[in-house]
Coordinates of C-alpha atoms in Angstrom, one line a residue:
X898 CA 67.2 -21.6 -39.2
X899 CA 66.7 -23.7 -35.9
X900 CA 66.1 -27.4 -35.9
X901 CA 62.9 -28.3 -35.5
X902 CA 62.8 -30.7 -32.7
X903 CA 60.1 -32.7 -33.3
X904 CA 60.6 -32.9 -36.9
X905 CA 63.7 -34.6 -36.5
X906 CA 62.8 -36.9 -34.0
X907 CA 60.2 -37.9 -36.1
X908 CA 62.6 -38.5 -38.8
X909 CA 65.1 -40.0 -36.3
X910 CA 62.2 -42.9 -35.5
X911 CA 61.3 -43.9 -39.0
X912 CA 64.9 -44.1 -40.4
X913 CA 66.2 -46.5 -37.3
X914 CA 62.5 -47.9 -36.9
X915 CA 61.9 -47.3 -33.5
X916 CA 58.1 -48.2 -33.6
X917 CA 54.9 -47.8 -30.7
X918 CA 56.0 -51.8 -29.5
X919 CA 60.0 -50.5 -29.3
X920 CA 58.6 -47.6 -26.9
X921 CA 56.1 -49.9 -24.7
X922 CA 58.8 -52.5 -24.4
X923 CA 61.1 -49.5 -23.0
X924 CA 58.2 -48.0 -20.6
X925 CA 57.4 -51.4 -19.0
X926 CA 60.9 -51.8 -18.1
X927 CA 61.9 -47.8 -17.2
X928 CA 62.1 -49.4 -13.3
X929 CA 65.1 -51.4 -14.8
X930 CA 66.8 -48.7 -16.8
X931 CA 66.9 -46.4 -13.5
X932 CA 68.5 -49.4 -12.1
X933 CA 71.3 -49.8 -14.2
X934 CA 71.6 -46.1 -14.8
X935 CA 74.1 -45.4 -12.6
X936 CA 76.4 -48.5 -13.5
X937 CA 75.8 -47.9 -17.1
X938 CA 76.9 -43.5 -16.3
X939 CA 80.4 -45.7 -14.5
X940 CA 81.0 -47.2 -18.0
X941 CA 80.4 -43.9 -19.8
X942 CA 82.6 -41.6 -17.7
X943 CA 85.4 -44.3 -17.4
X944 CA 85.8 -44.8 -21.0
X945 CA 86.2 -40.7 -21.5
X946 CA 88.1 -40.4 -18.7
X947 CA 90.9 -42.4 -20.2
X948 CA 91.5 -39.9 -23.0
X949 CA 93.5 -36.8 -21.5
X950 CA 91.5 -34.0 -23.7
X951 CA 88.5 -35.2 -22.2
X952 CA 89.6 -36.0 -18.6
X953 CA 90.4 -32.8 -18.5
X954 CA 87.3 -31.8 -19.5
X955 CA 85.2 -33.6 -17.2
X956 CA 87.5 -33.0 -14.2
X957 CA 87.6 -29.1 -14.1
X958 CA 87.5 -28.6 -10.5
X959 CA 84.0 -27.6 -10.6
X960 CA 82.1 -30.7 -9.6
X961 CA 81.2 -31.1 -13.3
X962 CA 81.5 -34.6 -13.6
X963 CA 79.0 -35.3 -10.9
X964 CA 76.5 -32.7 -12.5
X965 CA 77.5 -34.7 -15.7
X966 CA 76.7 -38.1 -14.0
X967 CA 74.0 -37.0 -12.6
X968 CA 72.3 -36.0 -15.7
X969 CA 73.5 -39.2 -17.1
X970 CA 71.5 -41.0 -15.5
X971 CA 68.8 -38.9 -16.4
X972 CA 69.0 -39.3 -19.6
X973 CA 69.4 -42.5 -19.4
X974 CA 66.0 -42.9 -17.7
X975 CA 64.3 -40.9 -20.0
X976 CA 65.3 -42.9 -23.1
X977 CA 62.7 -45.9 -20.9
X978 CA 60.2 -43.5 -20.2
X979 CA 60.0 -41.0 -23.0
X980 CA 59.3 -38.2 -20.7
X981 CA 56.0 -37.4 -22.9
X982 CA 55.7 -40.2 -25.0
X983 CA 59.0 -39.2 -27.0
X984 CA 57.3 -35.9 -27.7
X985 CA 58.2 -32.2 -28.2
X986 CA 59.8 -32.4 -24.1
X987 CA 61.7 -35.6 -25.3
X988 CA 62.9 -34.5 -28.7
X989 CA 63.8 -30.4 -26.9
X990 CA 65.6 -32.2 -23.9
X991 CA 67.5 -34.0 -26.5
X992 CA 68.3 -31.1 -28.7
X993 CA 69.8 -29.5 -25.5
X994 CA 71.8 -32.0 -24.4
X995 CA 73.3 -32.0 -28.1
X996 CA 74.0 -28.2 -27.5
X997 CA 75.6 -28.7 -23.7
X998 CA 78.2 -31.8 -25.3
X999 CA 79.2 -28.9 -28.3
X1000 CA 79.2 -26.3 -25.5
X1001 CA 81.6 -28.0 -22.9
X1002 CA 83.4 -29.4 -25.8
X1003 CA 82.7 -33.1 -25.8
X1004 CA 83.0 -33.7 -29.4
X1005 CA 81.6 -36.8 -31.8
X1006 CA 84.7 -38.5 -31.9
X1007 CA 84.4 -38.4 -28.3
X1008 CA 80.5 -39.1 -27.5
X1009 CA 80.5 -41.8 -30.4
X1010 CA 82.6 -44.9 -29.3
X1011 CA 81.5 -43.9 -26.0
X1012 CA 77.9 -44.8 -26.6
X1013 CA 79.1 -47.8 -28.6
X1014 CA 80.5 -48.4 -24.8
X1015 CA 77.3 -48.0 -23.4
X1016 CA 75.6 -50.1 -25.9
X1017 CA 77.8 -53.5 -25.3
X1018 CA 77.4 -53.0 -21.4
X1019 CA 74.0 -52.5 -21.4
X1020 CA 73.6 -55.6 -23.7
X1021 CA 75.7 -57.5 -21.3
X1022 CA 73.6 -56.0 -18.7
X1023 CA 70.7 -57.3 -20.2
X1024 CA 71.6 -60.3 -20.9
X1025 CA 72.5 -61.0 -17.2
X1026 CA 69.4 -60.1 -16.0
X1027 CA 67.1 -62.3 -18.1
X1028 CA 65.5 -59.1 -20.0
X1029 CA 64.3 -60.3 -23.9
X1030 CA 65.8 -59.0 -26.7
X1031 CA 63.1 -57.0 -27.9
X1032 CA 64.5 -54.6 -25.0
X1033 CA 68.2 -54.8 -26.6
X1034 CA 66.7 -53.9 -30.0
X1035 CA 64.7 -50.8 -28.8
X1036 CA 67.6 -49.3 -26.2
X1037 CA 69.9 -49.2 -29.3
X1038 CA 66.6 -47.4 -31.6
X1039 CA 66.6 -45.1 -28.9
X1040 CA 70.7 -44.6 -28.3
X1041 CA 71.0 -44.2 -32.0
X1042 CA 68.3 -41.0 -31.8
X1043 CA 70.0 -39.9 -29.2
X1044 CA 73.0 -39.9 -30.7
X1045 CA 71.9 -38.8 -33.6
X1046 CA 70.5 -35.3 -31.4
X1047 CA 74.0 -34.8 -30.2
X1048 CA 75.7 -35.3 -33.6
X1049 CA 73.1 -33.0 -35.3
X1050 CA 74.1 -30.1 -32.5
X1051 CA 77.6 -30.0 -33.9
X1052 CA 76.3 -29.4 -37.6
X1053 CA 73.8 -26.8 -36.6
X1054 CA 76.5 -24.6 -34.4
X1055 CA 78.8 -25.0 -37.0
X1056 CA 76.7 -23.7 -39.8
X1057 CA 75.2 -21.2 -38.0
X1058 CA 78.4 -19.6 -36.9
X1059 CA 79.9 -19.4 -40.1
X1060 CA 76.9 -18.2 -42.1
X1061 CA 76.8 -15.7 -38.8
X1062 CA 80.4 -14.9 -39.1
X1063 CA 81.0 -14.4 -42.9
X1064 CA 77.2 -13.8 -44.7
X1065 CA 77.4 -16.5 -46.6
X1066 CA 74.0 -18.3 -47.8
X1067 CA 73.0 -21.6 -47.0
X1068 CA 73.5 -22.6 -50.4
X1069 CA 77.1 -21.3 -51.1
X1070 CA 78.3 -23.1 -47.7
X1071 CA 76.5 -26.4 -48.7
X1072 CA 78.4 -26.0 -52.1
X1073 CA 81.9 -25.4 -50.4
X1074 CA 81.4 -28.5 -48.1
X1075 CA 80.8 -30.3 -51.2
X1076 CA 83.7 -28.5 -53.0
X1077 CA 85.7 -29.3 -50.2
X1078 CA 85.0 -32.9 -49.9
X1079 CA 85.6 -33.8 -53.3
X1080 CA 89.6 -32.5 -53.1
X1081 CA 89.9 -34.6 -50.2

């Protein structure tokens, strides 16, 4: 069954309690977060580009890490200005983005810390410019939903293709995972 976008970003919202004064706070300062975008995109790529798996990855040959970048910085707009108000746009572009990192193969132990990279520049960032904390506390709501999105996108493909692949039911997989756990 797909994920239903929305749905989950409405989930997403209420369990890290990003709230209608968390969004203003990040529209008011969207000017800002383009700003920074790029420097914040130098932070990202830098910190995967140290690990070999995923240098490799990003450096094909095929311009992909400026298309990456690129849509880094994007993204990284879009989280100050919600696109539609963090709406069904917000929450789809999200879900896709989720789909292109399990795609290209940038996994969660990968995207993870380098968020948490992301996160402490930003705040330094931030903090050297003067902005309020209120602006801290909503960019991490927002990076955490985000996050959340491209964490999600690993489960879904990975359930879907083996339920695809063997015929299994949704039940009998949840109950091997949980099988499987508990020998662990």
């Amino acid at each position: 069954m797909p994920l239903e976008t929305l749905a989950f970003l409405s989930t997403l919202e209420q369990r890290v309690g990003l709230t209608d004064e968390d969004k203003a706070t990040l529209k008011s300062q969207a000017d800002w977060g383009l700003q920074v975008a790029p420097e914040m995109a130098d932070h990202f790529y830098a910190y995967l580009g140290r690990d070999a798996e995923m240098s490799a990855i990003l450096h094909d040959g095929n311009g992909r890490i400026h298309r990456l970048r690129e849509t880094f910085i994007q993204w990284f707009h879009e989280m100050f200005t919600g696109m539609d108000d963090w709406g069904q746009a917000y929450a789809d572009r999200r879900w896709k983005i989720g789909l292109v990192h399990v795609r290209i193969g940038i996994g969660p132990q990968h995207v993870v810390p380098a968020m948490a990279t992301v996160i402490h520049e930003v705040e330094k960032r931030i903090q050297v410019d003067g902005q309020n904390q209120a602006l801290k506390e909503a960019l991490s709501r927002i990076c955490m939903i985000d996050l959340a999105f491209i964490e999600q996108a690993y489960v879904e493909v990975s359930s879907d293709a083996v339920l695809r692949e063997t015929g299994w039911t949704q039940g009998l997989f949840r109950r091997l995972i949980a099988t499987g756990a508990r020998s662990m």
